[in-house]
């Protein structure tokens, strides 16, 4: 079966432009996550969707960042008025939530979108 | 907020040497996960530990979860060049959601053949 897919794989944009990054999670996975990874750095949590619950947006660095998930499947991360410090790899992950405490809820990551803001 | 710290940040070894990375949480964890990210790749799940004092092995990799469930380690015996990558630990967010993970900053392992 297909894993998590992301598009585009690379995006080069000019400062001030808006960008949209897409994530197709594994079919049936109820949880979807967005992370940002700067060169050689760890994973910075951005936002998390779980089923029909309100998303956890606590990691979004500014109001220029937003994300939506349509139909409980595909998600789009939008960055408005991009800045050079937004340059990073944006990773999407999905997870099949099995239970609260027997939580083998491993996350399956997509290949990421490398964003370069000139 | 919750912090998950990993040491060392970098480790360079000769092929055949052992390697260990350590993970410490500021809060007690219900479980801990380990991921590996190859250079240019994306993180891939390795294992999850749930029980206090748990030890699990995957071939040359040994994972331990501390008795207090606040620390964990990954030990690789006789490293190979295929072990190169960044190893991340991650624990559930202490803020309430058991599904949101806080990742450590990772340990980058390089292996000299």
PDB file of C-alpha atoms in Angstrom:
ATOM      1  CA  UNK A   1       0.000   0.000   0.000  1.00  0.00           C
ATOM      2  CA  UNK A   2       1.003   3.602  -0.491  1.00  0.00           C
ATOM      3  CA  UNK A   3       2.691   5.501   2.263  1.00  0.00           C
ATOM      4  CA  UNK A   4       2.345   9.157   3.098  1.00  0.00           C
ATOM      5  CA  UNK A   5       2.890  11.340   0.063  1.00  0.00           C
ATOM      6  CA  UNK A   6       3.713  15.019  -0.075  1.00  0.00           C
ATOM      7  CA  UNK A   7       3.810  17.523  -2.885  1.00  0.00           C
ATOM      8  CA  UNK A   8       5.673  19.289  -4.182  1.00  0.00           C
ATOM      9  CA  UNK A   9       8.941  17.643  -3.217  1.00  0.00           C
ATOM     10  CA  UNK A  10      10.745  20.943  -3.699  1.00  0.00           C
ATOM     11  CA  UNK A  11       9.444  24.480  -3.743  1.00  0.00           C
ATOM     12  CA  UNK A  12      11.428  27.607  -4.428  1.00  0.00           C
ATOM     13  CA  UNK A  13       9.608  30.868  -3.885  1.00  0.00           C
ATOM     14  CA  UNK A  14      10.300  34.527  -3.499  1.00  0.00           C
ATOM     15  CA  UNK A  15      10.026  36.312  -0.214  1.00  0.00           C
ATOM     16  CA  UNK A  16       6.513  37.618   0.311  1.00  0.00           C
ATOM     17  CA  UNK A  17       4.768  35.006  -1.817  1.00  0.00           C
ATOM     18  CA  UNK A  18       2.276  32.484  -0.462  1.00  0.00           C
ATOM     19  CA  UNK A  19       2.874  28.736  -0.712  1.00  0.00           C
ATOM     20  CA  UNK A  20       0.714  25.670  -0.275  1.00  0.00           C
ATOM     21  CA  UNK A  21       2.108  22.308   0.712  1.00  0.00           C
ATOM     22  CA  UNK A  22       0.050  19.167   0.357  1.00  0.00           C
ATOM     23  CA  UNK A  23      -0.019  15.948   2.329  1.00  0.00           C
ATOM     24  CA  UNK A  24      -1.838  12.718   1.477  1.00  0.00           C
ATOM     25  CA  UNK A  25      -1.845  10.502   4.560  1.00  0.00           C
ATOM     26  CA  UNK A  26      -2.101   6.742   4.636  1.00  0.00           C
ATOM     27  CA  UNK A  27      -5.684   5.728   3.956  1.00  0.00           C
ATOM     28  CA  UNK A  28      -7.600   5.180   7.161  1.00  0.00           C
ATOM     29  CA  UNK A  29      -5.168   7.042   9.393  1.00  0.00           C
ATOM     30  CA  UNK A  30      -7.125   9.396  11.606  1.00  0.00           C
ATOM     31  CA  UNK A  31      -4.253  11.499  12.880  1.00  0.00           C
ATOM     32  CA  UNK A  32      -2.170  13.830  10.756  1.00  0.00           C
ATOM     33  CA  UNK A  33       0.801  15.915  11.820  1.00  0.00           C
ATOM     34  CA  UNK A  34       2.906  18.653  10.301  1.00  0.00           C
ATOM     35  CA  UNK A  35       6.497  19.249  11.359  1.00  0.00           C
ATOM     36  CA  UNK A  36       9.228  21.586  10.263  1.00  0.00           C
ATOM     37  CA  UNK A  37      12.861  20.533  10.126  1.00  0.00           C
ATOM     38  CA  UNK A  38      15.576  23.054   9.512  1.00  0.00           C
ATOM     39  CA  UNK A  39      18.934  21.871   8.187  1.00  0.00           C
ATOM     40  CA  UNK A  40      20.542  19.517  10.668  1.00  0.00           C
ATOM     41  CA  UNK A  41      17.924  20.224  13.299  1.00  0.00           C
ATOM     42  CA  UNK A  42      15.235  18.259  15.056  1.00  0.00           C
ATOM     43  CA  UNK A  43      11.539  18.080  14.339  1.00  0.00           C
ATOM     44  CA  UNK A  44       9.537  21.148  15.229  1.00  0.00           C
ATOM     45  CA  UNK A  45       5.853  20.352  15.757  1.00  0.00           C
ATOM     46  CA  UNK A  46       3.490  22.644  13.876  1.00  0.00           C
ATOM     47  CA  UNK A  47      -0.058  21.294  13.942  1.00  0.00           C
ATOM     48  CA  UNK A  48      -1.989  18.090  14.580  1.00  0.00           C
ATOM     49  CA  UNK A  49      -5.357  16.871  13.334  1.00  0.00           C
ATOM     50  CA  UNK A  50      -7.223  13.980  14.935  1.00  0.00           C
ATOM     51  CA  UNK A  51     -10.500  12.830  13.465  1.00  0.00           C
ATOM     52  CA  UNK A  52     -13.192  15.468  13.730  1.00  0.00           C
ATOM     53  CA  UNK A  53     -11.642  17.178  16.728  1.00  0.00           C
ATOM     54  CA  UNK A  54     -10.425  20.744  16.587  1.00  0.00           C
ATOM     55  CA  UNK A  55      -6.807  20.769  15.425  1.00  0.00           C
ATOM     56  CA  UNK A  56      -3.971  21.418  17.853  1.00  0.00           C
ATOM     57  CA  UNK A  57      -2.362  24.520  16.391  1.00  0.00           C
ATOM     58  CA  UNK A  58      -0.058  25.183  19.298  1.00  0.00           C
ATOM     59  CA  UNK A  59       3.113  24.762  17.244  1.00  0.00           C
ATOM     60  CA  UNK A  60       2.354  27.202  14.454  1.00  0.00           C
ATOM     61  CA  UNK A  61       5.094  29.851  14.660  1.00  0.00           C
ATOM     62  CA  UNK A  62       2.995  32.787  13.466  1.00  0.00           C
ATOM     63  CA  UNK A  63      -0.372  33.683  12.018  1.00  0.00           C
ATOM     64  CA  UNK A  64       1.175  33.429   8.561  1.00  0.00           C
ATOM     65  CA  UNK A  65       0.930  29.675   8.965  1.00  0.00           C
ATOM     66  CA  UNK A  66      -2.342  27.801   8.654  1.00  0.00           C
ATOM     67  CA  UNK A  67      -3.443  24.300   7.796  1.00  0.00           C
ATOM     68  CA  UNK A  68      -6.606  22.502   6.979  1.00  0.00           C
ATOM     69  CA  UNK A  69      -7.618  18.933   6.526  1.00  0.00           C
ATOM     70  CA  UNK A  70     -10.487  18.228   4.189  1.00  0.00           C
ATOM     71  CA  UNK A  71     -12.712  15.216   4.577  1.00  0.00           C
ATOM     72  CA  UNK A  72     -10.475  13.765   7.236  1.00  0.00           C
ATOM     73  CA  UNK A  73      -7.853  12.938   4.642  1.00  0.00           C
ATOM     74  CA  UNK A  74      -5.724  15.323   2.582  1.00  0.00           C
ATOM     75  CA  UNK A  75      -4.142  18.257   4.374  1.00  0.00           C
ATOM     76  CA  UNK A  76      -2.766  21.530   3.099  1.00  0.00           C
ATOM     77  CA  UNK A  77      -0.271  23.680   4.963  1.00  0.00           C
ATOM     78  CA  UNK A  78      -0.332  27.292   3.805  1.00  0.00           C
ATOM     79  CA  UNK A  79       2.379  29.817   4.515  1.00  0.00           C
ATOM     80  CA  UNK A  80       1.476  33.385   3.660  1.00  0.00           C
ATOM     81  CA  UNK A  81       3.962  36.140   2.906  1.00  0.00           C
ATOM     82  CA  UNK A  82       6.896  33.755   3.145  1.00  0.00           C
ATOM     83  CA  UNK A  83      10.081  34.866   4.854  1.00  0.00           C
ATOM     84  CA  UNK A  84      13.605  33.531   4.423  1.00  0.00           C
ATOM     85  CA  UNK A  85      13.481  31.966   7.875  1.00  0.00           C
ATOM     86  CA  UNK A  86      10.610  29.781   6.632  1.00  0.00           C
ATOM     87  CA  UNK A  87      13.102  27.849   4.517  1.00  0.00           C
ATOM     88  CA  UNK A  88      13.115  24.274   5.801  1.00  0.00           C
ATOM     89  CA  UNK A  89      11.845  20.795   5.077  1.00  0.00           C
ATOM     90  CA  UNK A  90       8.184  20.434   5.960  1.00  0.00           C
ATOM     91  CA  UNK A  91       7.301  16.911   6.980  1.00  0.00           C
ATOM     92  CA  UNK A  92       3.865  15.410   7.229  1.00  0.00           C
ATOM     93  CA  UNK A  93       3.107  12.282   9.205  1.00  0.00           C
ATOM     94  CA  UNK A  94       0.016  10.196   9.793  1.00  0.00           C
ATOM     95  CA  UNK A  95      -0.919   7.725  12.456  1.00  0.00           C
ATOM     96  CA  UNK A  96      -3.607   5.140  13.080  1.00  0.00           C
ATOM     97  CA  UNK A  97      -4.785   5.840  16.589  1.00  0.00           C
ATOM     98  CA  UNK A  98      -5.456   2.464  18.166  1.00  0.00           C
ATOM     99  CA  UNK A  99      -6.093   3.236  21.788  1.00  0.00           C
ATOM    100  CA  UNK A 100      -5.177   5.690  24.476  1.00  0.00           C
ATOM    101  CA  UNK A 101      -2.634   3.752  26.481  1.00  0.00           C
ATOM    102  CA  UNK A 102      -1.677   0.766  24.370  1.00  0.00           C
ATOM    103  CA  UNK A 103      -0.431   3.457  22.139  1.00  0.00           C
ATOM    104  CA  UNK A 104       1.567   1.833  19.393  1.00  0.00           C
ATOM    105  CA  UNK A 105       0.622   4.920  17.517  1.00  0.00           C
ATOM    106  CA  UNK A 106       3.771   5.174  15.485  1.00  0.00           C
ATOM    107  CA  UNK A 107       3.898   7.993  13.020  1.00  0.00           C
ATOM    108  CA  UNK A 108       4.527   7.340   9.354  1.00  0.00           C
ATOM    109  CA  UNK A 109       6.326  10.191   7.703  1.00  0.00           C
ATOM    110  CA  UNK A 110       6.153  11.419   4.164  1.00  0.00           C
ATOM    111  CA  UNK A 111       9.260  12.356   2.166  1.00  0.00           C
ATOM    112  CA  UNK A 112       8.811  16.041   2.960  1.00  0.00           C
ATOM    113  CA  UNK A 113       8.690  19.251   0.967  1.00  0.00           C
ATOM    114  CA  UNK A 114      11.893  21.245   0.833  1.00  0.00           C
ATOM    115  CA  UNK A 115      10.932  24.922   0.849  1.00  0.00           C
ATOM    116  CA  UNK A 116      13.446  27.545  -0.160  1.00  0.00           C
ATOM    117  CA  UNK A 117      12.528  31.188   0.195  1.00  0.00           C
ATOM    118  CA  UNK A 118      14.780  33.504  -1.778  1.00  0.00           C
TER     119      UNK A 118
ATOM    120  CA  UNK B   1       6.495  22.748  28.747  1.00  0.00           C
ATOM    121  CA  UNK B   2       7.707  19.213  28.311  1.00  0.00           C
ATOM    122  CA  UNK B   3      11.279  18.777  27.189  1.00  0.00           C
ATOM    123  CA  UNK B   4      12.920  15.739  25.656  1.00  0.00           C
ATOM    124  CA  UNK B   5      16.667  15.952  25.583  1.00  0.00           C
ATOM    125  CA  UNK B   6      19.103  13.750  23.743  1.00  0.00           C
ATOM    126  CA  UNK B   7      22.811  13.349  24.102  1.00  0.00           C
ATOM    127  CA  UNK B   8      25.179  13.377  22.437  1.00  0.00           C
ATOM    128  CA  UNK B   9      24.190  15.668  19.582  1.00  0.00           C
ATOM    129  CA  UNK B  10      26.798  14.075  17.325  1.00  0.00           C
ATOM    130  CA  UNK B  11      28.774  10.844  17.473  1.00  0.00           C
ATOM    131  CA  UNK B  12      31.428   9.683  15.053  1.00  0.00           C
ATOM    132  CA  UNK B  13      32.651   6.101  15.344  1.00  0.00           C
ATOM    133  CA  UNK B  14      34.810   3.663  13.487  1.00  0.00           C
ATOM    134  CA  UNK B  15      32.946   0.816  11.896  1.00  0.00           C
ATOM    135  CA  UNK B  16      32.716  -1.996  14.401  1.00  0.00           C
ATOM    136  CA  UNK B  17      32.621   0.251  17.451  1.00  0.00           C
ATOM    137  CA  UNK B  18      29.578   0.481  19.674  1.00  0.00           C
ATOM    138  CA  UNK B  19      27.301   3.512  19.893  1.00  0.00           C
ATOM    139  CA  UNK B  20      24.830   4.727  22.496  1.00  0.00           C
ATOM    140  CA  UNK B  21      22.419   7.648  22.503  1.00  0.00           C
ATOM    141  CA  UNK B  22      20.540   8.769  25.583  1.00  0.00           C
ATOM    142  CA  UNK B  23      17.158  10.378  25.914  1.00  0.00           C
ATOM    143  CA  UNK B  24      15.831  12.192  28.981  1.00  0.00           C
ATOM    144  CA  UNK B  25      12.391  13.621  29.573  1.00  0.00           C
ATOM    145  CA  UNK B  26      11.442  16.331  32.029  1.00  0.00           C
ATOM    146  CA  UNK B  27       8.232  14.409  32.756  1.00  0.00           C
ATOM    147  CA  UNK B  28       7.270  10.769  33.208  1.00  0.00           C
ATOM    148  CA  UNK B  29       6.347   9.187  29.910  1.00  0.00           C
ATOM    149  CA  UNK B  30       3.635   6.627  29.248  1.00  0.00           C
ATOM    150  CA  UNK B  31       5.754   5.348  26.385  1.00  0.00           C
ATOM    151  CA  UNK B  32       8.725   6.326  24.271  1.00  0.00           C
ATOM    152  CA  UNK B  33       9.326   5.888  20.577  1.00  0.00           C
ATOM    153  CA  UNK B  34      12.549   5.823  18.578  1.00  0.00           C
ATOM    154  CA  UNK B  35      12.942   6.893  14.966  1.00  0.00           C
ATOM    155  CA  UNK B  36      15.825   6.803  12.500  1.00  0.00           C
ATOM    156  CA  UNK B  37      16.345   9.347   9.757  1.00  0.00           C
ATOM    157  CA  UNK B  38      18.879   8.511   7.081  1.00  0.00           C
ATOM    158  CA  UNK B  39      20.687  11.452   5.445  1.00  0.00           C
ATOM    159  CA  UNK B  40      18.298  13.048   2.974  1.00  0.00           C
ATOM    160  CA  UNK B  41      15.458  10.847   4.138  1.00  0.00           C
ATOM    161  CA  UNK B  42      12.527  11.063   6.473  1.00  0.00           C
ATOM    162  CA  UNK B  43      12.128   9.663   9.986  1.00  0.00           C
ATOM    163  CA  UNK B  44      11.207   5.994  10.150  1.00  0.00           C
ATOM    164  CA  UNK B  45       9.735   4.370  13.229  1.00  0.00           C
ATOM    165  CA  UNK B  46      12.009   1.851  14.911  1.00  0.00           C
ATOM    166  CA  UNK B  47      10.321   0.817  18.128  1.00  0.00           C
ATOM    167  CA  UNK B  48       8.088   1.784  21.020  1.00  0.00           C
ATOM    168  CA  UNK B  49       8.745   1.004  24.692  1.00  0.00           C
ATOM    169  CA  UNK B  50       5.878   1.040  27.160  1.00  0.00           C
ATOM    170  CA  UNK B  51       6.818  -0.759  30.369  1.00  0.00           C
ATOM    171  CA  UNK B  52       9.084   0.464  33.134  1.00  0.00           C
ATOM    172  CA  UNK B  53      12.530  -1.102  32.756  1.00  0.00           C
ATOM    173  CA  UNK B  54      11.640  -2.583  29.392  1.00  0.00           C
ATOM    174  CA  UNK B  55      14.439  -3.810  27.141  1.00  0.00           C
ATOM    175  CA  UNK B  56      13.900  -4.673  23.511  1.00  0.00           C
ATOM    176  CA  UNK B  57      16.350  -5.852  20.894  1.00  0.00           C
ATOM    177  CA  UNK B  58      16.352  -5.578  17.145  1.00  0.00           C
ATOM    178  CA  UNK B  59      19.394  -7.408  15.825  1.00  0.00           C
ATOM    179  CA  UNK B  60      22.330  -5.176  16.853  1.00  0.00           C
ATOM    180  CA  UNK B  61      20.078  -2.496  18.376  1.00  0.00           C
ATOM    181  CA  UNK B  62      19.115  -2.580  22.049  1.00  0.00           C
ATOM    182  CA  UNK B  63      16.497  -0.196  23.423  1.00  0.00           C
ATOM    183  CA  UNK B  64      15.929   0.441  27.108  1.00  0.00           C
ATOM    184  CA  UNK B  65      13.252   2.333  29.005  1.00  0.00           C
ATOM    185  CA  UNK B  66      14.215   3.530  32.457  1.00  0.00           C
ATOM    186  CA  UNK B  67      12.564   2.316  35.636  1.00  0.00           C
ATOM    187  CA  UNK B  68      11.160   5.765  36.283  1.00  0.00           C
ATOM    188  CA  UNK B  69       9.995   6.032  32.669  1.00  0.00           C
ATOM    189  CA  UNK B  70      11.812   9.336  32.247  1.00  0.00           C
ATOM    190  CA  UNK B  71      14.793   8.156  30.277  1.00  0.00           C
ATOM    191  CA  UNK B  72      15.677   5.776  27.502  1.00  0.00           C
ATOM    192  CA  UNK B  73      18.677   4.645  25.547  1.00  0.00           C
ATOM    193  CA  UNK B  74      19.513   3.124  22.205  1.00  0.00           C
ATOM    194  CA  UNK B  75      22.665   1.052  21.940  1.00  0.00           C
ATOM    195  CA  UNK B  76      24.086  -0.230  18.678  1.00  0.00           C
ATOM    196  CA  UNK B  77      26.627  -3.030  18.860  1.00  0.00           C
ATOM    197  CA  UNK B  78      29.371  -3.207  16.236  1.00  0.00           C
ATOM    198  CA  UNK B  79      28.209  -0.325  14.081  1.00  0.00           C
ATOM    199  CA  UNK B  80      28.030  -0.641  10.323  1.00  0.00           C
ATOM    200  CA  UNK B  81      27.963   2.044   7.667  1.00  0.00           C
ATOM    201  CA  UNK B  82      24.268   1.321   7.206  1.00  0.00           C
ATOM    202  CA  UNK B  83      23.667   2.638  10.735  1.00  0.00           C
ATOM    203  CA  UNK B  84      24.516   6.174   9.640  1.00  0.00           C
ATOM    204  CA  UNK B  85      21.725   8.642  10.329  1.00  0.00           C
ATOM    205  CA  UNK B  86      20.018  10.668  13.000  1.00  0.00           C
ATOM    206  CA  UNK B  87      18.285   8.829  15.808  1.00  0.00           C
ATOM    207  CA  UNK B  88      15.371  10.573  17.482  1.00  0.00           C
ATOM    208  CA  UNK B  89      13.491   9.679  20.609  1.00  0.00           C
ATOM    209  CA  UNK B  90       9.954  10.947  21.107  1.00  0.00           C
ATOM    210  CA  UNK B  91       7.496  10.901  23.952  1.00  0.00           C
ATOM    211  CA  UNK B  92       3.808  11.730  24.211  1.00  0.00           C
ATOM    212  CA  UNK B  93       3.080  15.334  24.953  1.00  0.00           C
ATOM    213  CA  UNK B  94       2.454  15.942  28.635  1.00  0.00           C
ATOM    214  CA  UNK B  95      -0.119  18.569  27.830  1.00  0.00           C
ATOM    215  CA  UNK B  96      -2.893  16.057  27.503  1.00  0.00           C
ATOM    216  CA  UNK B  97      -2.793  14.474  24.087  1.00  0.00           C
ATOM    217  CA  UNK B  98      -1.263  11.020  24.098  1.00  0.00           C
ATOM    218  CA  UNK B  99      -1.011  11.161  20.328  1.00  0.00           C
ATOM    219  CA  UNK B 100       1.105  14.233  19.939  1.00  0.00           C
ATOM    220  CA  UNK B 101       4.796  13.522  20.267  1.00  0.00           C
ATOM    221  CA  UNK B 102       7.602  15.699  21.523  1.00  0.00           C
ATOM    222  CA  UNK B 103      10.787  14.803  19.675  1.00  0.00           C
ATOM    223  CA  UNK B 104      14.295  15.127  20.977  1.00  0.00           C
ATOM    224  CA  UNK B 105      16.760  16.992  18.787  1.00  0.00           C
ATOM    225  CA  UNK B 106      18.342  13.725  17.733  1.00  0.00           C
ATOM    226  CA  UNK B 107      21.808  12.214  17.695  1.00  0.00           C
ATOM    227  CA  UNK B 108      23.612  12.217  14.378  1.00  0.00           C
ATOM    228  CA  UNK B 109      25.709   9.086  13.980  1.00  0.00           C
ATOM    229  CA  UNK B 110      28.436   8.906  11.385  1.00  0.00           C
ATOM    230  CA  UNK B 111      30.451   5.748  10.815  1.00  0.00           C
ATOM    231  CA  UNK B 112      33.929   5.677   9.342  1.00  0.00           C
ATOM    232  CA  UNK B 113      34.415   2.525   7.250  1.00  0.00           C
TER     233      UNK B 113
END
